[in-house]
PDB file of C-alpha atoms in Angstrom:
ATOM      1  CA  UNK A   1      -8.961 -16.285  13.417  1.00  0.00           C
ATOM      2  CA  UNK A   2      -6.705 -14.486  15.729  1.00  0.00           C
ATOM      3  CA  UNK A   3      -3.118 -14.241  16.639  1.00  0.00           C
ATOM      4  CA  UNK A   4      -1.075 -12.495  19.018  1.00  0.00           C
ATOM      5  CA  UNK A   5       2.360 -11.190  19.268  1.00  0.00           C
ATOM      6  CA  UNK A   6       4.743  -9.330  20.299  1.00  0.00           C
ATOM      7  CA  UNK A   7       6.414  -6.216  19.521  1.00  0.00           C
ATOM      8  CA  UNK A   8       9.652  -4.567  21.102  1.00  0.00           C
ATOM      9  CA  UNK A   9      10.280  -0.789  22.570  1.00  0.00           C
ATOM     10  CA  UNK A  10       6.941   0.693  22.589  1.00  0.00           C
ATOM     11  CA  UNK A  11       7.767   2.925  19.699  1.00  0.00           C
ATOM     12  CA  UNK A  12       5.358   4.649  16.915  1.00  0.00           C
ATOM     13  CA  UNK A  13       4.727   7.090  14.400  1.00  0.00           C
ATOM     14  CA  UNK A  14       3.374  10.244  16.274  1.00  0.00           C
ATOM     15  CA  UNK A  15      -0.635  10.561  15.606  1.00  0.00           C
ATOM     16  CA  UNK A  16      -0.763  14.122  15.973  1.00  0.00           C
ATOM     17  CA  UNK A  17      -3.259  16.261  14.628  1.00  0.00           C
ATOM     18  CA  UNK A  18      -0.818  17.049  11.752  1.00  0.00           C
ATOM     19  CA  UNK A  19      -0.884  13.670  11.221  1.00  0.00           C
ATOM     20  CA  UNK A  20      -4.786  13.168  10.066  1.00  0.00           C
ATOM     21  CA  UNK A  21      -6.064  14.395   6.640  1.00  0.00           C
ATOM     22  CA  UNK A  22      -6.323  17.618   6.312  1.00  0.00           C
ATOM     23  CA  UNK A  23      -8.077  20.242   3.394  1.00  0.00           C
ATOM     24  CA  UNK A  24      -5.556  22.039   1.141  1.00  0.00           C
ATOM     25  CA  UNK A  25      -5.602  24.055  -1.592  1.00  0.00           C
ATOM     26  CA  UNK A  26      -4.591  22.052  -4.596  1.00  0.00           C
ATOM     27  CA  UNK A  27      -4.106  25.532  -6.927  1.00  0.00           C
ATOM     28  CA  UNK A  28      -1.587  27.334  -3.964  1.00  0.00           C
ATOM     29  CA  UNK A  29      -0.053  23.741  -3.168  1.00  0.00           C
ATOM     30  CA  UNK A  30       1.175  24.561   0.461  1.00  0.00           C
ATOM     31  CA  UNK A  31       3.450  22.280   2.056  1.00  0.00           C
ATOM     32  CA  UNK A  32       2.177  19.383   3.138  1.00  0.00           C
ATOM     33  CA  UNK A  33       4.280  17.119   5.838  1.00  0.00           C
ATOM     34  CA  UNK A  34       6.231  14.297   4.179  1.00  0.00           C
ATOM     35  CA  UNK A  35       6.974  11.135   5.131  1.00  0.00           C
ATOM     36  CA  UNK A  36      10.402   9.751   6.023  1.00  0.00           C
ATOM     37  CA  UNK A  37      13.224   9.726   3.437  1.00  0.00           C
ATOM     38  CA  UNK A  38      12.718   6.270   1.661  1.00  0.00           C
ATOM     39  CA  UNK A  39      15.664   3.759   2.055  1.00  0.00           C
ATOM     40  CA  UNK A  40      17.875   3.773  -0.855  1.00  0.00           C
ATOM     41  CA  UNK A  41      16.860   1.246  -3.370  1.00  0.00           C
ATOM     42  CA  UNK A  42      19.172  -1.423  -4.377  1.00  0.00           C
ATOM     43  CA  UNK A  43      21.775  -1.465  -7.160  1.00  0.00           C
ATOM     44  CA  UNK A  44      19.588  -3.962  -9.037  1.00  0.00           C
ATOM     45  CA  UNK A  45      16.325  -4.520  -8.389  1.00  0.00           C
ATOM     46  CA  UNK A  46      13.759  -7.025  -8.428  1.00  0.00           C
ATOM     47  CA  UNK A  47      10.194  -6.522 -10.368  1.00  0.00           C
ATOM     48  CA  UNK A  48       6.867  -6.595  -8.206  1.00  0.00           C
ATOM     49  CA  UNK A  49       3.992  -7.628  -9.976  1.00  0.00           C
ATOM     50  CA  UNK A  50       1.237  -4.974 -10.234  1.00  0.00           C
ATOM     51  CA  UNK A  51      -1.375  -6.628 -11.910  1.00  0.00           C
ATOM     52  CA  UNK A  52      -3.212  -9.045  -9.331  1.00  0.00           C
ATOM     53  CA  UNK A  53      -3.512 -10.034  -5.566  1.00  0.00           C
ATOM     54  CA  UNK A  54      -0.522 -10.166  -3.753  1.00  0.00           C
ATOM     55  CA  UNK A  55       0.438 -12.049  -0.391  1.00  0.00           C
ATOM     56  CA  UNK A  56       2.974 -11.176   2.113  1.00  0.00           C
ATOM     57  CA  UNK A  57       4.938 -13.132   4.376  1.00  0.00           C
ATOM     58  CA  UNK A  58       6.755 -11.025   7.466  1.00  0.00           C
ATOM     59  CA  UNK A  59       9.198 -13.538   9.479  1.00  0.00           C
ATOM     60  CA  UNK A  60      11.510 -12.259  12.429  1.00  0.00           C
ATOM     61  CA  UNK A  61      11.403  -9.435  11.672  1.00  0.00           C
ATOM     62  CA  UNK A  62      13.040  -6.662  13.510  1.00  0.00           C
ATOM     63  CA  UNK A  63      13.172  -2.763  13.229  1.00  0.00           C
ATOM     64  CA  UNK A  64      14.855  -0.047  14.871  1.00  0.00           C
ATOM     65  CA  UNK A  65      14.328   4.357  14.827  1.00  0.00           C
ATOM     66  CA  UNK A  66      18.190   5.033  15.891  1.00  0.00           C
ATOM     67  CA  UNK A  67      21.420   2.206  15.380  1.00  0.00           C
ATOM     68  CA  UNK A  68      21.678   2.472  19.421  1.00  0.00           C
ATOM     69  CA  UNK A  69      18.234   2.353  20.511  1.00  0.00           C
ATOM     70  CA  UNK A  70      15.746  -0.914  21.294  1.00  0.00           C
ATOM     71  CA  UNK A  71      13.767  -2.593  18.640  1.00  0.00           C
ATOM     72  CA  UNK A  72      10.828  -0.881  17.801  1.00  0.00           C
ATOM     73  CA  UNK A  73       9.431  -4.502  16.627  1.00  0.00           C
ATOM     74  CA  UNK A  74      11.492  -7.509  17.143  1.00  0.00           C
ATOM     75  CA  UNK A  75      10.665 -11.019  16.104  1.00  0.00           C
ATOM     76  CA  UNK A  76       7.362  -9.911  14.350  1.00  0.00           C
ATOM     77  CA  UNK A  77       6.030 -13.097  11.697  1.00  0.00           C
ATOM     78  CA  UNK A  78       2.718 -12.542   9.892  1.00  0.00           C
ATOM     79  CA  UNK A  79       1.026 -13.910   7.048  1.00  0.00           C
ATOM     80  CA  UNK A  80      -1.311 -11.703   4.266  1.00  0.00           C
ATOM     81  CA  UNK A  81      -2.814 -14.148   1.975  1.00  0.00           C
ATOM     82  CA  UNK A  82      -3.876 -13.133  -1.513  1.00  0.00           C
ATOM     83  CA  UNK A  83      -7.494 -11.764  -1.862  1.00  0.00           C
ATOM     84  CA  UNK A  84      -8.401 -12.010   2.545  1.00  0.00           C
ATOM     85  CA  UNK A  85      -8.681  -8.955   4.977  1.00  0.00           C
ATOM     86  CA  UNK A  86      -6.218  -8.937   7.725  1.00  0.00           C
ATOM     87  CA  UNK A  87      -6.922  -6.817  10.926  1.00  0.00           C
ATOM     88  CA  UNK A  88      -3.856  -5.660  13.145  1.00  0.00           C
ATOM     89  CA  UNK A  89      -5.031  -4.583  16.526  1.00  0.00           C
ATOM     90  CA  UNK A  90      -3.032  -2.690  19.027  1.00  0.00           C
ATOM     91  CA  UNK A  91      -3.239   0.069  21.202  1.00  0.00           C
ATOM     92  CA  UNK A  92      -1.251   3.247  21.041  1.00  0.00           C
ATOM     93  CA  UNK A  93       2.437   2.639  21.081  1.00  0.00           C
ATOM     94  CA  UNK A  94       2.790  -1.180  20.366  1.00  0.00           C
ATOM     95  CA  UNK A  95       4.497  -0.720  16.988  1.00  0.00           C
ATOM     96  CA  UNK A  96       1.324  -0.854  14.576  1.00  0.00           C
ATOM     97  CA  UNK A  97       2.584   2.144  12.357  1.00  0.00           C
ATOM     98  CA  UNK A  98       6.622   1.218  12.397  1.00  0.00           C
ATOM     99  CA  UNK A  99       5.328  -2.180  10.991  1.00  0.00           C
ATOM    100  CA  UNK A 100       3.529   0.546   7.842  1.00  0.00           C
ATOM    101  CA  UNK A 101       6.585   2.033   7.554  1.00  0.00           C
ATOM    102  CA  UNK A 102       8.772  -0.549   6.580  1.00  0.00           C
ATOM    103  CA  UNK A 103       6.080  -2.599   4.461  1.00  0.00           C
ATOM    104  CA  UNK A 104       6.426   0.657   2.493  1.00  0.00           C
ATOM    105  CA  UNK A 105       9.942   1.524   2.652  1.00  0.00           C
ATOM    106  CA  UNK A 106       9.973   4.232   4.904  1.00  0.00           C
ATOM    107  CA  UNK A 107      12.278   2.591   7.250  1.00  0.00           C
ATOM    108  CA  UNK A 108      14.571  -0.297   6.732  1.00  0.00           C
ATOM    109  CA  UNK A 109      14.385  -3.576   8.923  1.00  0.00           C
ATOM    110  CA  UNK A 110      17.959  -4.909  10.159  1.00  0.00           C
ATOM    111  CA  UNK A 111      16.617  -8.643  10.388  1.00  0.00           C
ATOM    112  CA  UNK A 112      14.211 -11.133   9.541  1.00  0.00           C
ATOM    113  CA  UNK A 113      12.133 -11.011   6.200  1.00  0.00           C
ATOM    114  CA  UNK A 114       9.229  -9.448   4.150  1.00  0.00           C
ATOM    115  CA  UNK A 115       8.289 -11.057   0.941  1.00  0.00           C
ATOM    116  CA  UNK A 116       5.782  -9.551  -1.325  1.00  0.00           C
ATOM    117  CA  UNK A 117       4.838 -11.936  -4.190  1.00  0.00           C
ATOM    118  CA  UNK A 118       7.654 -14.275  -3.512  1.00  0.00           C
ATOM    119  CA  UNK A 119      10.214 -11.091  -3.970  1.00  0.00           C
ATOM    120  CA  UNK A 120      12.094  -9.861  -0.814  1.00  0.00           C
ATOM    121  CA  UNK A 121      11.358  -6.300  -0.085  1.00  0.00           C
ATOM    122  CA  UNK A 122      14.441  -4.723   0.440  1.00  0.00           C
ATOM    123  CA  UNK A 123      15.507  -5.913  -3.318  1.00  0.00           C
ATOM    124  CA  UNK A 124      12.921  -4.103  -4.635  1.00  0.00           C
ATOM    125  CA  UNK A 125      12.745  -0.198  -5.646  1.00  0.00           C
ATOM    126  CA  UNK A 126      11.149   1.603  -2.692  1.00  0.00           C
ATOM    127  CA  UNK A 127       8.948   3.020  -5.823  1.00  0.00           C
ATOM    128  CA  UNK A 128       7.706  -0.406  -7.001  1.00  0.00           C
ATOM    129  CA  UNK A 129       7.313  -0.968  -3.473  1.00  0.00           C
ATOM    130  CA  UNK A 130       5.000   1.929  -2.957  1.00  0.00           C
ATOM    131  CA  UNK A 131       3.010   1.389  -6.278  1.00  0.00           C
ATOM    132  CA  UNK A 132       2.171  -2.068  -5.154  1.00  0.00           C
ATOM    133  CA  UNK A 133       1.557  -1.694  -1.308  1.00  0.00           C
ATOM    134  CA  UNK A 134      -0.451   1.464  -0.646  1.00  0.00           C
ATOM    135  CA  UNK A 135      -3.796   2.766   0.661  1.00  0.00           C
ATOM    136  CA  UNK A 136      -4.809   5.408   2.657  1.00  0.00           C
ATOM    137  CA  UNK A 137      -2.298   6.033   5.208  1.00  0.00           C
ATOM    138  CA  UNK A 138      -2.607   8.069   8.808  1.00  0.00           C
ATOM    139  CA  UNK A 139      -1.043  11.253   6.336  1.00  0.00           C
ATOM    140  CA  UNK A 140      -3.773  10.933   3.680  1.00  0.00           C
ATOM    141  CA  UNK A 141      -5.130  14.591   2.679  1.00  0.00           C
ATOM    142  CA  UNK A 142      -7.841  15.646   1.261  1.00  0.00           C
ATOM    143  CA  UNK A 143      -7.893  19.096  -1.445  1.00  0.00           C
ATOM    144  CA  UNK A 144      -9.892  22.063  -1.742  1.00  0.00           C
ATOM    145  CA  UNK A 145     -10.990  20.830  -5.059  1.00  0.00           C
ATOM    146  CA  UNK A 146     -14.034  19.309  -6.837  1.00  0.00           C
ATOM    147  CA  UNK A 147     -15.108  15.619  -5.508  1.00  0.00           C
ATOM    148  CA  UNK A 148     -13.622  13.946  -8.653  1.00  0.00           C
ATOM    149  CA  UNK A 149     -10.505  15.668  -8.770  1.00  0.00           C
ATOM    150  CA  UNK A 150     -10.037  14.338  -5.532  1.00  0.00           C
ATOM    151  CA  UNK A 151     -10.633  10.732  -5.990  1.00  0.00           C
ATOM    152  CA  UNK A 152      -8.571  10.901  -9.647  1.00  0.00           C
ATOM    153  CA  UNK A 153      -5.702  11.600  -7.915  1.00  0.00           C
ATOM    154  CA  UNK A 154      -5.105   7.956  -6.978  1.00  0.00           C
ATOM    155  CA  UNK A 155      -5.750   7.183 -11.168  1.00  0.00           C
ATOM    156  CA  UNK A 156      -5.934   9.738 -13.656  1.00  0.00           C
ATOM    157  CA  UNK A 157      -7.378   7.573 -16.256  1.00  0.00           C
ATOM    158  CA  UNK A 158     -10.246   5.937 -13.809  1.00  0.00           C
ATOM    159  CA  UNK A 159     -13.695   5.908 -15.831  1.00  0.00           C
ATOM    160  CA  UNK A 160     -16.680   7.312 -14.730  1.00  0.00           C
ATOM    161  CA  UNK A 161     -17.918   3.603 -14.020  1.00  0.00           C
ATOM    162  CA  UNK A 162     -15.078   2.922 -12.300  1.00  0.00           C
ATOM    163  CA  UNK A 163     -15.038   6.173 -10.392  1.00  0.00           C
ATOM    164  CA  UNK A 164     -18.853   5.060  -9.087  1.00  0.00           C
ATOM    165  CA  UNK A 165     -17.612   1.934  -8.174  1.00  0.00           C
ATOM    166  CA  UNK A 166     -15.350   3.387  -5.601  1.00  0.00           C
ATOM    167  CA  UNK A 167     -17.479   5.884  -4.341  1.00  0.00           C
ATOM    168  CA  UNK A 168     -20.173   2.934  -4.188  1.00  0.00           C
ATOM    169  CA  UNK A 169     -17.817   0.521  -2.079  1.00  0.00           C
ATOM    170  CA  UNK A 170     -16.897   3.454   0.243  1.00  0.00           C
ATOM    171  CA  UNK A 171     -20.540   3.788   0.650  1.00  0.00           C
ATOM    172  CA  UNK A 172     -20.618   7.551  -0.609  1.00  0.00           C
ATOM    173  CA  UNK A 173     -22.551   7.200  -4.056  1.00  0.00           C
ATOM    174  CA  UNK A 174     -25.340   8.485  -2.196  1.00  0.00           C
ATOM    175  CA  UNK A 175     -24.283  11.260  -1.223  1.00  0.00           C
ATOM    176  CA  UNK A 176     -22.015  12.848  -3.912  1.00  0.00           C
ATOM    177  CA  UNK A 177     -25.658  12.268  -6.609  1.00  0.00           C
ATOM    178  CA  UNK A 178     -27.565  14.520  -4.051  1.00  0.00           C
ATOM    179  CA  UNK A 179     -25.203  16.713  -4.221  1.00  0.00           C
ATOM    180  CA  UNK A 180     -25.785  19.840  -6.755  1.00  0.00           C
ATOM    181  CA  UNK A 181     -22.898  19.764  -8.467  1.00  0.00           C
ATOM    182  CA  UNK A 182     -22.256  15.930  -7.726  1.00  0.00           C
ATOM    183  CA  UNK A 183     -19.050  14.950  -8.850  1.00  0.00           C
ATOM    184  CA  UNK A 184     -18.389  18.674  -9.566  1.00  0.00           C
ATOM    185  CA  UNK A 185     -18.849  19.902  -5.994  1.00  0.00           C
ATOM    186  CA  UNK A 186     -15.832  21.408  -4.245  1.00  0.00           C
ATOM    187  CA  UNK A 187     -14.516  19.971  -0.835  1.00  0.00           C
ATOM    188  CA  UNK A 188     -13.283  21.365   1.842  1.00  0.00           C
ATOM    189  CA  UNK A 189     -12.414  24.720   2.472  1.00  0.00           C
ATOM    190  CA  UNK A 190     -15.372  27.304   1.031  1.00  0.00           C
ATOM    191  CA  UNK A 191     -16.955  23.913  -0.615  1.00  0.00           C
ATOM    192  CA  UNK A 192     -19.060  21.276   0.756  1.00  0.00           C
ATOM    193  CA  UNK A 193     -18.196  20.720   3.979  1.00  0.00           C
ATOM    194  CA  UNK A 194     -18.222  17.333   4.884  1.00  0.00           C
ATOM    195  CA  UNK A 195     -18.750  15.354   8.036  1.00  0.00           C
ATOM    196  CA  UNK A 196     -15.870  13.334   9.583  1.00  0.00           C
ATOM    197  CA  UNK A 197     -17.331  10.200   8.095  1.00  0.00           C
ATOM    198  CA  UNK A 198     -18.141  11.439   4.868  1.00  0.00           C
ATOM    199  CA  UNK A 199     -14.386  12.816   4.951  1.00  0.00           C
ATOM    200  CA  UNK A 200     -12.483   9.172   5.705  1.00  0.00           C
ATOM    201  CA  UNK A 201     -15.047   7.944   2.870  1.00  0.00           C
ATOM    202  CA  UNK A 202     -13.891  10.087   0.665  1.00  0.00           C
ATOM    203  CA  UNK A 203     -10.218   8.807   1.040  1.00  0.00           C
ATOM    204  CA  UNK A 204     -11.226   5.177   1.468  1.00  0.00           C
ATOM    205  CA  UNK A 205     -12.958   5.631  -2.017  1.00  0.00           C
ATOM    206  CA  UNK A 206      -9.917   6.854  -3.360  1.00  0.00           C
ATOM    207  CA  UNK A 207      -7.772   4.257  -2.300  1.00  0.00           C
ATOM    208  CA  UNK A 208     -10.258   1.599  -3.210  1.00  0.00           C
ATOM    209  CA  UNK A 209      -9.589   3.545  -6.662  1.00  0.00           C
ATOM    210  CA  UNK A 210      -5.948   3.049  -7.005  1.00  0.00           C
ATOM    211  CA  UNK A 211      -6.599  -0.767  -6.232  1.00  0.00           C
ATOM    212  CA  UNK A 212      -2.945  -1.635  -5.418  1.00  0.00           C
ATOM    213  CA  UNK A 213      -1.861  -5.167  -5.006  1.00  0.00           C
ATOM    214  CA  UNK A 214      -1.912  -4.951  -0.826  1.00  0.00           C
ATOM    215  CA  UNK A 215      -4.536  -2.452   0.513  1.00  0.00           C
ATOM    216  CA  UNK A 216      -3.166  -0.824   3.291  1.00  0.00           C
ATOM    217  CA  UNK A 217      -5.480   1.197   5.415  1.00  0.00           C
ATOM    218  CA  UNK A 218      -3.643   3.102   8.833  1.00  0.00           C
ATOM    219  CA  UNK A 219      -5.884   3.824  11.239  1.00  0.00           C
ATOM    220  CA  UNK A 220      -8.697   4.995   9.173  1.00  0.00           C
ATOM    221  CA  UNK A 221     -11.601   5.814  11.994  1.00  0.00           C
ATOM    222  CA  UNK A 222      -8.970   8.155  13.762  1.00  0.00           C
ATOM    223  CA  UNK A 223     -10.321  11.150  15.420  1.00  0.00           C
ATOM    224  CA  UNK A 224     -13.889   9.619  14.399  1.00  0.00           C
ATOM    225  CA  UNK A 225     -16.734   9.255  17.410  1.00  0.00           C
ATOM    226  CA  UNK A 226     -17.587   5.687  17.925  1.00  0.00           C
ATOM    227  CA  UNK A 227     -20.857   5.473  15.850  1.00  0.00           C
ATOM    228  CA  UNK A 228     -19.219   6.812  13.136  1.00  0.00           C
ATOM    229  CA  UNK A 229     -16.045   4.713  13.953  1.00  0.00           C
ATOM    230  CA  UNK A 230     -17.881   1.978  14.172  1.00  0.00           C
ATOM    231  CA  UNK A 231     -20.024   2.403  10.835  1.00  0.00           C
ATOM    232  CA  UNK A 232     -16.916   3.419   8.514  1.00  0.00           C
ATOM    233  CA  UNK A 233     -14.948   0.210  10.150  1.00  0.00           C
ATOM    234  CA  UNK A 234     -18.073  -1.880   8.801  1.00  0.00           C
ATOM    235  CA  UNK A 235     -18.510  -0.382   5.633  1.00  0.00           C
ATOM    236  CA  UNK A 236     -14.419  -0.775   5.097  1.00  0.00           C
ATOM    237  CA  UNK A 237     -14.378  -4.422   5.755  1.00  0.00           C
ATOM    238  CA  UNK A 238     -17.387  -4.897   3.266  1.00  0.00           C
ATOM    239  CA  UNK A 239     -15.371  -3.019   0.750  1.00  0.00           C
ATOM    240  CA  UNK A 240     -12.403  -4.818   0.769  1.00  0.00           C
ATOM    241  CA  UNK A 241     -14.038  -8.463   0.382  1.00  0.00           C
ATOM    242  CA  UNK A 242     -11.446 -10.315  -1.755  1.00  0.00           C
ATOM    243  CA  UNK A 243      -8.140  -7.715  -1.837  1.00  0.00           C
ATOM    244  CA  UNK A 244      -5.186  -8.430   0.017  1.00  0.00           C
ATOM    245  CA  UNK A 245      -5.685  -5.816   2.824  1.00  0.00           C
ATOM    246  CA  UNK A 246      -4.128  -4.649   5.945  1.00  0.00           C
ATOM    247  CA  UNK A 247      -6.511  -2.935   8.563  1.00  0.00           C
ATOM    248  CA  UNK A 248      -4.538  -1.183  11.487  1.00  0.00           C
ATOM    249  CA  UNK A 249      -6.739   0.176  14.009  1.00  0.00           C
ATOM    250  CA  UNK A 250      -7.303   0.340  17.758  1.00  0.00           C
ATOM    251  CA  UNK A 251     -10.497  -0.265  17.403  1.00  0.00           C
ATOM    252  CA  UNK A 252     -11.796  -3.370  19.521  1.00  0.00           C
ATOM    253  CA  UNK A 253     -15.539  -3.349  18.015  1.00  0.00           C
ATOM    254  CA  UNK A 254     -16.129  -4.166  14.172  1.00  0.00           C
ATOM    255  CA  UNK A 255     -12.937  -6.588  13.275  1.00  0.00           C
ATOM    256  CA  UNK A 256     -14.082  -9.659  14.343  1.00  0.00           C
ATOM    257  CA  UNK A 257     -15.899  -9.595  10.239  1.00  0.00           C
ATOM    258  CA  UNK A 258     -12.277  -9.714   8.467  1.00  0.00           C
ATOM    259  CA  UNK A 259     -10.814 -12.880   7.633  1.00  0.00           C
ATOM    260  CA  UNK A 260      -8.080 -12.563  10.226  1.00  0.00           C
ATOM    261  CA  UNK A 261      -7.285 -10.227  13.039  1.00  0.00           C
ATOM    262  CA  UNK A 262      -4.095 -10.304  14.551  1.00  0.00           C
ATOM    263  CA  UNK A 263      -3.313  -8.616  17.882  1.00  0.00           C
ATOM    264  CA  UNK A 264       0.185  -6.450  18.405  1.00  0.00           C
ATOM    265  CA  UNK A 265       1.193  -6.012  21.989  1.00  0.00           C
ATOM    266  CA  UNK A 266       3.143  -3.858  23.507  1.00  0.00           C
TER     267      UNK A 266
END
């Protein structure tokens, strides 16, 4: 199924090299760039359940980057159902990654409405927000640290089962048992190095991991060549059978296997 619309100025997040994961050293901790300031949470807010499946419904809504500048999106409806893959397609510029930001907080939206499990957003704590709606987002880094340590970051208290089971969906079980050290092996760095495939696996494996309530996943083949591209986009969609995910990509090969695809213009 596929729907088109609109979006306003032709506004975005920059996708800069800055912007795509990068290796750090977890032990030295450099400074990493951080999102936006979140928008201040409500006096009292509303609960989002955490626990199951969530579905979304986005109606007229309308965000701008400065008080005195055009909408960035204006008039923007969309549906996520519970448990189906949605894919938003749009080129460069047509207001893919403004849309992520205020799903997650980032941003706020002046008009119109996004409600998360029945609960309007912008009563809920930007935290709750970001516990329940997350993924692996255009910033998403990878550390100079082991393969595990890396994927644990998105839950401490993961199992070994579980963390095969990710690494399994993101089609990387494979590789990290040939590995020497397997789990143990170091990335990035003086570690393993690791192709740009096996390097947007590793972070779709991790957020497959945290297994939030919407799966949001920005641009994930960036920077990728169009095999690759094309084989990561595949293996993501086959991952995410039956969680409530947003796919944002440019990408015109590969979505027509989600549930949905939905087409932002500019």
């Amino acid at each position: 199924m596929s729907t088109r619309w609109q979006s306003g100025a032709s506004m975005r997040t920059q996708a800069t090299g800055a912007c795509l994961p990068t290796w750090r050293d977890v032990a030295g901790m450099k400074p990493m760039p951080r999102p936006p300031p979140p928008v201040a949470d409500p006096p009292a807010a509303v609960p989002l359940p955490a626990d199951e499946p969530l579905g979304m419904d986005i109606t007229g809504l309308r965000v701008r980057h400065r008080p005195e500048g055009p909408p960035a999106l204006d008039g923007v409806d969309l549906r996520l159902e519970p448990g189906r893959r949605t894919v938003l397609l749009g080129a460069s510029g047509s207001g893919k990654s403004t849309l992520i930001a205020a799903l997650m907080r980032f941003v706020p939206y002046e008009a119109g409405s996004i409600r998360v499990g029945g609960r309007e957003l912008r009563d809920c704590a930007g935290a709750d927000v970001r516990r329940a709606i997350t993924g692996m987002t255009q910033d998403a880094h990878g550390f100079h640290t082991t393969i595990r340590a890396n994927l644990l970051l998105a839950r401490p208290g993961a199992t070994d089962a579980e963390l095969r089971e990710a690494a399994r969906r993101a089609r990387l079980l494979d590789w990290i048992e040939s590995l020497p050290g397997r789990w143990d092996t170091p990335v990035g760095g003086d570690g393993a190095p690791l192709s740009g495939g096996q390097r947007q696996r590793l972070l779709l494996a991790r957020a497959l991991l945290a297994d939030p309530p919407v799966l949001v996943l920005d641009e994930p083949t960036e920077g990728l060549d169009p095999d690759t591209a094309a084989a990561v986009l595949a293996d993501i969609l086959d991952a995410t059978r039956g969680r409530t995910t947003l796919l944002v990509t440019h990408e015109q090969a590969g979505p027509a296997a989600a549930d949905r695809t939905v087409v932002l213009d500019s």
